[in-house]
XYZ file of C-alpha atoms in Angstrom:
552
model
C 10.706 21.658 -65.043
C 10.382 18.643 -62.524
C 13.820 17.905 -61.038
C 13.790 14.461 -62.686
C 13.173 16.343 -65.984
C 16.010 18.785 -65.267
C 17.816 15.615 -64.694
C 17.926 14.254 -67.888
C 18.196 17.362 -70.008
C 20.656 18.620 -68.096
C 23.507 16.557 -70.546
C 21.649 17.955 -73.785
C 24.893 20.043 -74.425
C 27.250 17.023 -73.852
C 28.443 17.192 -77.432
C 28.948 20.552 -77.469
C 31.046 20.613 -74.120
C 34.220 20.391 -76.171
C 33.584 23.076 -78.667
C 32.452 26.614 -76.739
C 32.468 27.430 -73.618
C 28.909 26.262 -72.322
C 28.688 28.600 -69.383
C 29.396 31.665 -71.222
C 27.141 30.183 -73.993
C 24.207 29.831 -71.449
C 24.904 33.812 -69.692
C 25.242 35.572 -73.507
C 22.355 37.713 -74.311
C 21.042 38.388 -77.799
C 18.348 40.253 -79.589
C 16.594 39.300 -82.793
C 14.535 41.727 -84.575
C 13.034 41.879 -88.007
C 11.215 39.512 -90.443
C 9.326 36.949 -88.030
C 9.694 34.027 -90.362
C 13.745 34.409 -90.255
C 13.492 35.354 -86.261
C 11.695 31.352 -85.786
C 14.639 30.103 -87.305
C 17.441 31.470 -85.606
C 15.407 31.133 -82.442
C 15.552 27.401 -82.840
C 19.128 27.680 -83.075
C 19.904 29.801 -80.160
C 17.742 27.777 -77.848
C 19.502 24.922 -79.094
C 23.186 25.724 -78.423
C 21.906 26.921 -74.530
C 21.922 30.395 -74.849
C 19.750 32.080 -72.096
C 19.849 29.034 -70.067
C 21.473 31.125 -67.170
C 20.107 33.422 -64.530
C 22.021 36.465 -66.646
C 21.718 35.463 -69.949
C 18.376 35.759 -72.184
C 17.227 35.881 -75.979
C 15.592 38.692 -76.790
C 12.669 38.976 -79.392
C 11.763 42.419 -80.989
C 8.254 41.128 -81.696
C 4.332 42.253 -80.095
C 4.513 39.849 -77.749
C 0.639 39.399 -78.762
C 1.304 38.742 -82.616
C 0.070 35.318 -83.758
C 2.908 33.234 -85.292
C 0.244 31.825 -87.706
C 1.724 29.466 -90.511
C 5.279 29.860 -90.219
C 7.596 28.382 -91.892
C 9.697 26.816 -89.039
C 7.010 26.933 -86.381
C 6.675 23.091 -87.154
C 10.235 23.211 -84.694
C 8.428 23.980 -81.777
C 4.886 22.052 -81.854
C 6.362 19.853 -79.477
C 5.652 22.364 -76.905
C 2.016 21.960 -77.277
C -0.288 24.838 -78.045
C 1.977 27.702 -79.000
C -0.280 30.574 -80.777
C 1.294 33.534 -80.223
C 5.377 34.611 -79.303
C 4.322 34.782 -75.820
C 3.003 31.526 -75.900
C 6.509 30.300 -77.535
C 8.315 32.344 -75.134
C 6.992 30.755 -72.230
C 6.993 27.520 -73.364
C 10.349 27.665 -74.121
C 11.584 28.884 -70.616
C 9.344 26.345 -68.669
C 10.198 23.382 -70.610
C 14.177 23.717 -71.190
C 14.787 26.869 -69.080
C 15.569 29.112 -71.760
C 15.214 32.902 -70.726
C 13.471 34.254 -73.994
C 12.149 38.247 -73.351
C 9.395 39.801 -75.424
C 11.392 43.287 -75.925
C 14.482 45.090 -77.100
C 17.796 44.860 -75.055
C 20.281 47.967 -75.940
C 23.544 45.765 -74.358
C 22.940 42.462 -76.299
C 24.531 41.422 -79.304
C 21.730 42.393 -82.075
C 20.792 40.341 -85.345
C 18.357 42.172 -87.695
C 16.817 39.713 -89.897
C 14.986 41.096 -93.493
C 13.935 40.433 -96.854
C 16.194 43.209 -97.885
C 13.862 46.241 -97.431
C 15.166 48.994 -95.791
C 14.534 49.323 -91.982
C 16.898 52.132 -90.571
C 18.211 49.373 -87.771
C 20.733 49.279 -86.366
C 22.537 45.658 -85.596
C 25.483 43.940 -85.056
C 24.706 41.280 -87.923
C 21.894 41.341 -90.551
C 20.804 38.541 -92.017
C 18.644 38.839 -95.459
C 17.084 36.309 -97.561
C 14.981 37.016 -100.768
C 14.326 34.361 -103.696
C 16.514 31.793 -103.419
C 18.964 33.940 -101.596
C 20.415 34.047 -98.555
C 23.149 36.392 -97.047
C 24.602 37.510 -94.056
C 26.638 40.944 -93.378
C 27.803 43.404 -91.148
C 25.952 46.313 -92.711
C 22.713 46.070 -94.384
C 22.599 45.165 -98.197
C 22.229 47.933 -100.611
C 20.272 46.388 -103.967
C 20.126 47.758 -107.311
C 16.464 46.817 -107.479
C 14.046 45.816 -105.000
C 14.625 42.069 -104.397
C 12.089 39.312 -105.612
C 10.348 37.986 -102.443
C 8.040 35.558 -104.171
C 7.834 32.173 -102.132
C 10.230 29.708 -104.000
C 10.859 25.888 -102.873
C 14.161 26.974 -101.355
C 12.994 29.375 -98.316
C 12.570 26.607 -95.791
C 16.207 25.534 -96.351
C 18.284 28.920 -96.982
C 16.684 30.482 -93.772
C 17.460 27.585 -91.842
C 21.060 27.342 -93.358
C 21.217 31.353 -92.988
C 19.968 31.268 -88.915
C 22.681 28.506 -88.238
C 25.377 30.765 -90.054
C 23.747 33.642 -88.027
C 23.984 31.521 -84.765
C 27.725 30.563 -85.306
C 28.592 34.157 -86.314
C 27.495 35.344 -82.692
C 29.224 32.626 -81.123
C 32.584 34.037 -82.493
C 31.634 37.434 -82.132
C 31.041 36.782 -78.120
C 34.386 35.077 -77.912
C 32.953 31.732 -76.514
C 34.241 29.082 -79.224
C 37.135 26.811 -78.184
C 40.658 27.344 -79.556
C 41.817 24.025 -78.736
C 38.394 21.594 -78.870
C 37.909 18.060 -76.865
C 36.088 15.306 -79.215
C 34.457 14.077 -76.030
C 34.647 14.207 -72.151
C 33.404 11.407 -69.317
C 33.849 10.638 -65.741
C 35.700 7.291 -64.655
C 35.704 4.899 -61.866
C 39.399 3.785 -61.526
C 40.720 1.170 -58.895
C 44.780 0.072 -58.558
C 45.334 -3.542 -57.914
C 48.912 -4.640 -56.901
C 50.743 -7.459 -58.152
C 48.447 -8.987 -60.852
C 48.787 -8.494 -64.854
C 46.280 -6.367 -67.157
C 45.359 -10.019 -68.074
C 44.924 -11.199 -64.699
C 42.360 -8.143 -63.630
C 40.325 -9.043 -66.919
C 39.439 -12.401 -65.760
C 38.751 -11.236 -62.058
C 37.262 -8.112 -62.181
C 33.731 -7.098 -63.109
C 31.062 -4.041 -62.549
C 27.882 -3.067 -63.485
C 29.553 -0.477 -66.079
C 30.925 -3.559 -67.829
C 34.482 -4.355 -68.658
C 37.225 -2.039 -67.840
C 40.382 -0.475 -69.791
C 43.353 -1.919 -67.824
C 46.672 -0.796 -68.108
C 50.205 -2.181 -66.585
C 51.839 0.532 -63.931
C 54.444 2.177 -64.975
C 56.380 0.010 -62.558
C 55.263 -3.092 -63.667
C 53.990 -4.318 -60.060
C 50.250 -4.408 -60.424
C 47.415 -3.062 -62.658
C 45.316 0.008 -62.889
C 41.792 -0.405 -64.073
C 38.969 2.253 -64.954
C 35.706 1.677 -65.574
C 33.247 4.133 -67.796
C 30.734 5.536 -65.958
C 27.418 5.457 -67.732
C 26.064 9.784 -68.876
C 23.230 9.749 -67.235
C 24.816 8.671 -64.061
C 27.150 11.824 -64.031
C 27.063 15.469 -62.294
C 27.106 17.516 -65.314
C 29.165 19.936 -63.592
C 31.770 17.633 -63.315
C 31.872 17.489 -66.855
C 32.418 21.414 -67.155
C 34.968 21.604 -64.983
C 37.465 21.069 -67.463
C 38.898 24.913 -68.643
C 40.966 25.757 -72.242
C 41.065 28.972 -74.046
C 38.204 30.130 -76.080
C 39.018 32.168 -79.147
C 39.639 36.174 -79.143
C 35.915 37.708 -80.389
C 35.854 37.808 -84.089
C 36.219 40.982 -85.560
C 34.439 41.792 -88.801
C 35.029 44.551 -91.187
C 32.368 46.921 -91.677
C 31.855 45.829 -95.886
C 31.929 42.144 -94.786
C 29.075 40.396 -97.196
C 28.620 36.038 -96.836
C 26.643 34.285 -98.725
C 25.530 31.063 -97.356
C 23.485 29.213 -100.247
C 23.831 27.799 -103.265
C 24.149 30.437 -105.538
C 27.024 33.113 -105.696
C 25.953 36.553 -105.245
C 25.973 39.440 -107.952
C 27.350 43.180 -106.990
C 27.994 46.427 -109.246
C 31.457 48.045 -108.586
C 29.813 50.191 -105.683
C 28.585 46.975 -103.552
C 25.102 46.754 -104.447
C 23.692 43.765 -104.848
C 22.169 42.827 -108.243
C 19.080 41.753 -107.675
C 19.140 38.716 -109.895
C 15.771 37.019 -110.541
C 16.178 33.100 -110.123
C 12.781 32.336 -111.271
C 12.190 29.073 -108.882
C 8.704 27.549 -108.401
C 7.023 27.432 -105.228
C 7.322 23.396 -104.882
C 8.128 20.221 -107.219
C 4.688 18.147 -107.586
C 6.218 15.142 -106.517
C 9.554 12.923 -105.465
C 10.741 9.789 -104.068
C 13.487 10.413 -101.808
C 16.005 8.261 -99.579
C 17.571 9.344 -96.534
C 20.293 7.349 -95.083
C 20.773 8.454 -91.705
C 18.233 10.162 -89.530
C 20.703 11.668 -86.914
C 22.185 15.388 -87.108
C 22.080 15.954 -90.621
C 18.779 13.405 -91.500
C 16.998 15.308 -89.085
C 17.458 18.535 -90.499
C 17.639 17.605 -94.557
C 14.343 15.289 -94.333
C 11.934 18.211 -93.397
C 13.408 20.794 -95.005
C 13.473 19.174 -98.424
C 9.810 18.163 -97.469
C 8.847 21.510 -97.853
C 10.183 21.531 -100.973
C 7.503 19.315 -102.516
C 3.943 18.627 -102.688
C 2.596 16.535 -99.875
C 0.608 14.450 -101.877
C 3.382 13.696 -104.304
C 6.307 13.373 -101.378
C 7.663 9.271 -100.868
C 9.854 9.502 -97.996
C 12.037 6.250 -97.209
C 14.132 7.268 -93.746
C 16.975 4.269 -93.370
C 18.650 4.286 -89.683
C 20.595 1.351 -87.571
C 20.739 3.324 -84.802
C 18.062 1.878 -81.979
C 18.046 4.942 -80.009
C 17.686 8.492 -79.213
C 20.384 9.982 -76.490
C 19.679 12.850 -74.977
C 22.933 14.067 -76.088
C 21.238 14.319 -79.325
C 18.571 16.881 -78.313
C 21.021 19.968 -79.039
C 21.324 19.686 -82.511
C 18.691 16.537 -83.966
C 15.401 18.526 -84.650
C 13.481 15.799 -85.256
C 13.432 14.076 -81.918
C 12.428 15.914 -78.087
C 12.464 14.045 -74.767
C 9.495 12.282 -75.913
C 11.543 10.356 -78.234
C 14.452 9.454 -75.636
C 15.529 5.686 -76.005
C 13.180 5.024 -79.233
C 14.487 3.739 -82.449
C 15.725 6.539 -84.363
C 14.247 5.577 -87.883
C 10.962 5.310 -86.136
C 10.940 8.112 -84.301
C 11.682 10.512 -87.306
C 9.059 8.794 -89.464
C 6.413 9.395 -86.793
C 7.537 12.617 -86.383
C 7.376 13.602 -89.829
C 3.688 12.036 -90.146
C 2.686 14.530 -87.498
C 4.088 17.374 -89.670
C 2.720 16.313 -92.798
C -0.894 15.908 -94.263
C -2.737 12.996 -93.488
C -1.981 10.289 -95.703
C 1.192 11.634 -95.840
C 3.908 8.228 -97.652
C 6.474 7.833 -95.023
C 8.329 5.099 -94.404
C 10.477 3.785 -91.442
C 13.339 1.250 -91.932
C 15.260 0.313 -89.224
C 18.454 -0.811 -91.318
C 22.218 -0.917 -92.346
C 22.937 -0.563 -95.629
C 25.961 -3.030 -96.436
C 27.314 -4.151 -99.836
C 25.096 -6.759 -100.534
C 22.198 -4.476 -100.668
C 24.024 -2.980 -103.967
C 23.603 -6.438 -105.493
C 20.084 -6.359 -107.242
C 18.045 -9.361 -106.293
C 17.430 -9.374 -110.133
C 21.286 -10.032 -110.761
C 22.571 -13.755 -111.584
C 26.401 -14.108 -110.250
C 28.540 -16.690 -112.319
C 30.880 -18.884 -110.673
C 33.300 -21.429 -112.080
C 31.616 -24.731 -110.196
C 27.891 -23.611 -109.414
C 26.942 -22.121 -112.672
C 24.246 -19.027 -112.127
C 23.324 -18.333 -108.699
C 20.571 -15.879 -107.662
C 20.788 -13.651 -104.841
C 18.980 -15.830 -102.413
C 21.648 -18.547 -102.410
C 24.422 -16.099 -102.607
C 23.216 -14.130 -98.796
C 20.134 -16.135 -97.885
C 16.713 -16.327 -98.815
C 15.489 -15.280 -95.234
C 18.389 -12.324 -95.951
C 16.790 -10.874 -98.691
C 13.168 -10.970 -97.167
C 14.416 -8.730 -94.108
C 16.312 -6.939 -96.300
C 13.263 -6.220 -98.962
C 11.805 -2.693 -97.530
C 15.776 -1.466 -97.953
C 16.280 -2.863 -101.518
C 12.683 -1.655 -102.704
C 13.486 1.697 -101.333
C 16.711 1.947 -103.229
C 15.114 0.621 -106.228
C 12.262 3.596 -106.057
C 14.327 6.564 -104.715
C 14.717 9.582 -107.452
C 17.370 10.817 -105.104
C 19.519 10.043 -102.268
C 20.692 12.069 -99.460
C 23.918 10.658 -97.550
C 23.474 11.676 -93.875
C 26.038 8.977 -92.658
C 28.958 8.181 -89.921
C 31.681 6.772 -92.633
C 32.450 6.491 -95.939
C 31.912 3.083 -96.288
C 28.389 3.399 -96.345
C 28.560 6.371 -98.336
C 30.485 4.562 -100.990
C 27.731 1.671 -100.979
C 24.673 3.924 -101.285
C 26.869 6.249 -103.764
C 27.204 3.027 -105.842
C 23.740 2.155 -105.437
C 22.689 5.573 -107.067
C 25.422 4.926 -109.768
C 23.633 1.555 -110.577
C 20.261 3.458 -110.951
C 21.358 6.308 -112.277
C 20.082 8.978 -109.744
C 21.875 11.510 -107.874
C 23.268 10.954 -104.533
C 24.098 14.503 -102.151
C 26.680 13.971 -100.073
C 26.761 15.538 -96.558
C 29.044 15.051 -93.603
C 29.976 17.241 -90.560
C 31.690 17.101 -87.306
C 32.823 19.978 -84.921
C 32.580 23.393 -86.988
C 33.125 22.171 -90.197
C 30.800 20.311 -92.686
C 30.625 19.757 -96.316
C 27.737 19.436 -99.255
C 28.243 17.950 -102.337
C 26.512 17.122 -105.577
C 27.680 13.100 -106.754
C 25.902 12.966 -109.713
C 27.317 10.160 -113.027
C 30.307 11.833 -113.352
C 31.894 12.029 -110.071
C 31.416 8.735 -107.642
C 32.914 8.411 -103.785
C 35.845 6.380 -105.145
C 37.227 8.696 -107.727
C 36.294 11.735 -105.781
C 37.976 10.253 -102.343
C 40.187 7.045 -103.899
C 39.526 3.499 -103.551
C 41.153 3.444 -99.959
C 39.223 6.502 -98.606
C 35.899 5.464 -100.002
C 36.196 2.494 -98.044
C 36.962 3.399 -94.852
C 34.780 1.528 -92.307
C 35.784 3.644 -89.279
C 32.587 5.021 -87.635
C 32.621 8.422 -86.054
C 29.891 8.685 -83.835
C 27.799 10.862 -81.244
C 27.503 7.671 -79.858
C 28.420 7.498 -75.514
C 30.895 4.075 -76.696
C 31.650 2.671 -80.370
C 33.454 4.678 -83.203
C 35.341 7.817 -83.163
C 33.833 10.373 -80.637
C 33.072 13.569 -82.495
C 32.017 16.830 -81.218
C 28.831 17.884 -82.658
C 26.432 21.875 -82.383
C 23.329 22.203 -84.096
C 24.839 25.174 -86.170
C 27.058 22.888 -88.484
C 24.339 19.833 -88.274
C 21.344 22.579 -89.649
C 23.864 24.194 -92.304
C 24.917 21.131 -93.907
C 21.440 19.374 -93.679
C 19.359 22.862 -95.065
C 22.317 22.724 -97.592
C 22.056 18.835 -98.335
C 17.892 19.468 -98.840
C 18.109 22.873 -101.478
C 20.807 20.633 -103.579
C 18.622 17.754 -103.607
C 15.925 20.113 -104.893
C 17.592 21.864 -107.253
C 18.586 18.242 -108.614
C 15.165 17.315 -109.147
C 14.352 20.676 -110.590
C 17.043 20.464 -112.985
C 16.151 16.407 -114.152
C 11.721 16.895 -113.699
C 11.631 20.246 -115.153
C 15.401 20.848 -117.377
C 16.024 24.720 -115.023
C 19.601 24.676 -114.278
C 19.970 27.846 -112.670
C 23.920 27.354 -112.567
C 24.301 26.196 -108.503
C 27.077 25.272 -107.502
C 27.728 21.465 -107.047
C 29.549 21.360 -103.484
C 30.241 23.737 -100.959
C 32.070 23.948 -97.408
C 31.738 25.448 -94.295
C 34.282 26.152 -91.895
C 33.867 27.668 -88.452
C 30.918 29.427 -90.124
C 32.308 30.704 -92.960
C 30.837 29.113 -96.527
C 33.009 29.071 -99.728
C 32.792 27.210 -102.863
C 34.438 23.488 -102.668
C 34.322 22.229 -106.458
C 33.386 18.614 -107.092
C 35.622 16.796 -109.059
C 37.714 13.221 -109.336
C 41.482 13.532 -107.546
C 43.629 14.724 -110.498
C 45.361 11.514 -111.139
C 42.509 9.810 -112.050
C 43.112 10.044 -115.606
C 40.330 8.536 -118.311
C 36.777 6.645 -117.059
C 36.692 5.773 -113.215
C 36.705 1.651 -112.509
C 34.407 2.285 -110.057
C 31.470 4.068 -112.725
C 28.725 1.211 -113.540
């Protein structure tokens, strides 16, 4: 890399800083070995989070370096690299462009990760991580089955492996001890000046910088003012940033008959620990769907391709709704949809044009740089009464020149067959959740921050406001991965790819269930915390009694 490139991906991990312990991250050194489809996906992760970006660290593949990665399922990750044919293509690429140390080979001292389709290998590992038909599991030993498992290609793969190589990812984190007992929402560098004898108000009016306005607070003795100005991410040392040093957790210690698994469905054992090789029976693909994303950062970016693959190409309507007017590079370590190319673009944009150059040609994607607010849940079609005017449309109640920029939103939410919430507050949620009420469609939920995320299922018998209460549901504060505005929230690609792989195979199973009547009994919302995945039933708070207000 040039030094000016080197420059600006050097505060990729910002959001991460406060979470693991970035230099041990970058020195850990890990082997993947096994099924080649699986070993692309966790790949992606562990580049992500930084590991092997240090002389002594490195990520080991146990592939011939020679093999041609053909048409993998998650090679679509890494076409930003340009021409990447082979895993010594992939390897280099990925080393000369963010400095990643990734070895074609075996490495007898790293931590190992055997990924398979649950056939029996004889390897030995630290981890295994198996997916079959809509299945995905991760273990300390290998899985014993009753039966051999179903491998058939189902509409679920893309999403479970990706969902299974973040769980995979965090897993080794803990294992190498490097996640953060105590962690730091955010971290940045000031510029602070002391000015005697003059009042916080005072220093306001006289006082300026190119950073913009300062914080200014009274000294403790009350004779003069201490002001600090913000100073701008890409105009600090990173190291500075690093220097800040708090305990990491002891190395997680797992039990030899640990089993997780990390999908939708539950799994099936006999009283020895076999697994029952359950047939789910799931097509390949739906033919076709209309689907709204609302939000196109951490989790948008991982749901909107993911469920793509889900669904024929030529029946696929993707609507991608995003206010935010730029990509950070603070975003690069977990948003899969944007690379440097996309720094400072639009983000609604930028993941529409990136998901044209991953689809067909012809492929119905459509960008809208928007906020959805609670007048886009009134229907232009819908005539308010008031006691003096009589019936007023919805031009004279927000504008007519309103509801023409608002018109790709509203015919977006009038065409969607599903929603998927990838938002920053509940407010919004609430508002598309209502929106989905009013058409009757279902809405998944998703939200994570830190090491813990959440998936849910919002269908017409649950809604945001008797789910969370009235209060909750409308909560406008906005937690962001913003630099300023909102709450600061840490953020690592292995909670943003769970909940976003998780937020895509519930949306499909959705459709499955209303195109084609298969209920295959998944469940309707589930957690994850610190990498661990558990059931989290979906349900109204319990003194809620009789029909919701809220339900249309």
């Amino acid at each position: 890399m040039s030094s000016s490139e080197t420059a600006v991906l050097e505060h990729r991990f910002h959001r991460q800083l406060g979470l693991v312990d970035q230099d041990a991250v970058e020195s850990l050194r890990v082997s993947i070995s096994g099924d080649s489809d699986l070993t692309l996906a966790v790949l992606s992760q562990l580049a992500s989070i930084g590991i092997g970006c240090a002389e002594d660290g490195a990520i080991r593949l146990v592939q011939d370096a020679r093999s041609e990665l053909g048409e993998s399922r998650h090679k679509w990750i890494f076409d930003h690299l340009g021409e990447v044919a082979t895993w010594e293509d992939l390897a280099s690429s990925l080393e000369s462009i963010y400095g990643v140390e990734v070895v074609i080979g075996d490495d007898s001292e790293a931590l190992h990760l055997h990924c398979d389709r649950g056939e029996s290998t004889g390897t030995v590992a630290d981890l295994y991580a198996t997916a079959w038909h809509g299945q995905a599991v991760i273990s300390r030993q290998p899985l014993r089955f009753t039966d051999a498992p179903n491998v058939e290609p189902c509409l679920l793969d893309s999403s479970l492996e990706t969902a299974l190589a973040a769980t995979s990812a965090q897993h080794i984190l803990a294992l190498a001890g490097v996640v953060r007992e105590d962690a730091l929402s955010d971290r940045w560098i000031s510029l602070t000046a002391r000015v005697e004898d003059m009042t916080p108000e005072e220093v306001l009016k006289r006082f300026s910088s190119e950073y913009g306005n300062p914080t200014v607070t009274m000294l403790p003795d009350s004779k003069g003012s201490v002001l600090r100005f913000r100073i701008p991410l890409d105009e600090t040392h990173e190291a500075l940033l690093r220097s800040i040093d708090h305990a990491c957790k002891p190395p997680l210690k797992l039990a030899n008959d640990w089993v997780m698994p990390i999908g939708p469905f539950p799994l099936s054992t006999d009283e020895d620990g076999n697994v029952l090789a359950t047939d789910l029976d799931l097509p390949a693909h739906l033919e076709n769907a209309n689907v709204l994303v609302l939000g196109t950062g951490g989790l948008g970016s991982w749901a909107t391709p993911l469920f793509s693959a889900g669904i024929a190409a030529d029946g696929l309507r993707l609507s991608l709704v995003d206010a935010d007017d730029s990509v950070d590079v603070h975003n690069l370590n977990r948003q899969v949809l944007y690379t440097p190319a996309e720094l400072g673009l639009a983000k609604a944009p930028a993941a529409a044009r990136r998901m044209i150059s991953l689809l067909p040609e012809g492929a119905n994607v459509t960008a809208i740089q928007h906020r959805l607010e609670e007048r886009h849940t009134i229907s232009e079609q819908q005539i308010v009464t008031t006691p003096d005017a009589g019936m007023v449309s919805l031009d004279e109640v927000v504008g007519a020149e309103q509801v023409c920029d608002d018109r790709p939103l509203l015919d977006a939410i009038d065409q969607m067959d599903i929603a998927l919430a990838c938002l920053d507050n509940q407010f919004a949620r609430t508002m598309l959740n209502r929106s989905c009420q009013q058409h009757g469609v279902p809405m998944i939920n998703g939200g994570g921050e830190g090491f813990s995320g959440v998936v849910e299922v919002l269908d017409g018998n649950v809604c945001m406001v008797c789910r969370y209460g009235e209060e909750a549901a409308r909560e406008q504060e906005v937690v962001t991965c913003q630099e300023t505005g909102g709450r600061p929230v840490a953020s690592i690609v292995t909670t943003t790819a769970w909940v976003g792989a998780m937020q895509a195979a519930l949306a499909l199973l959705e459709l499955l269930k209303l195109q084609q009547g298969i209920d295959r009994g998944h469940l309707a919302g589930l957690a994850w915390n610190d990498g661990t995945v558990h059931e989290r039933p979906v349900a109204g708070l319990p003194w809620i009694e009789g029909a919701c207000s809220s339900h249309l």
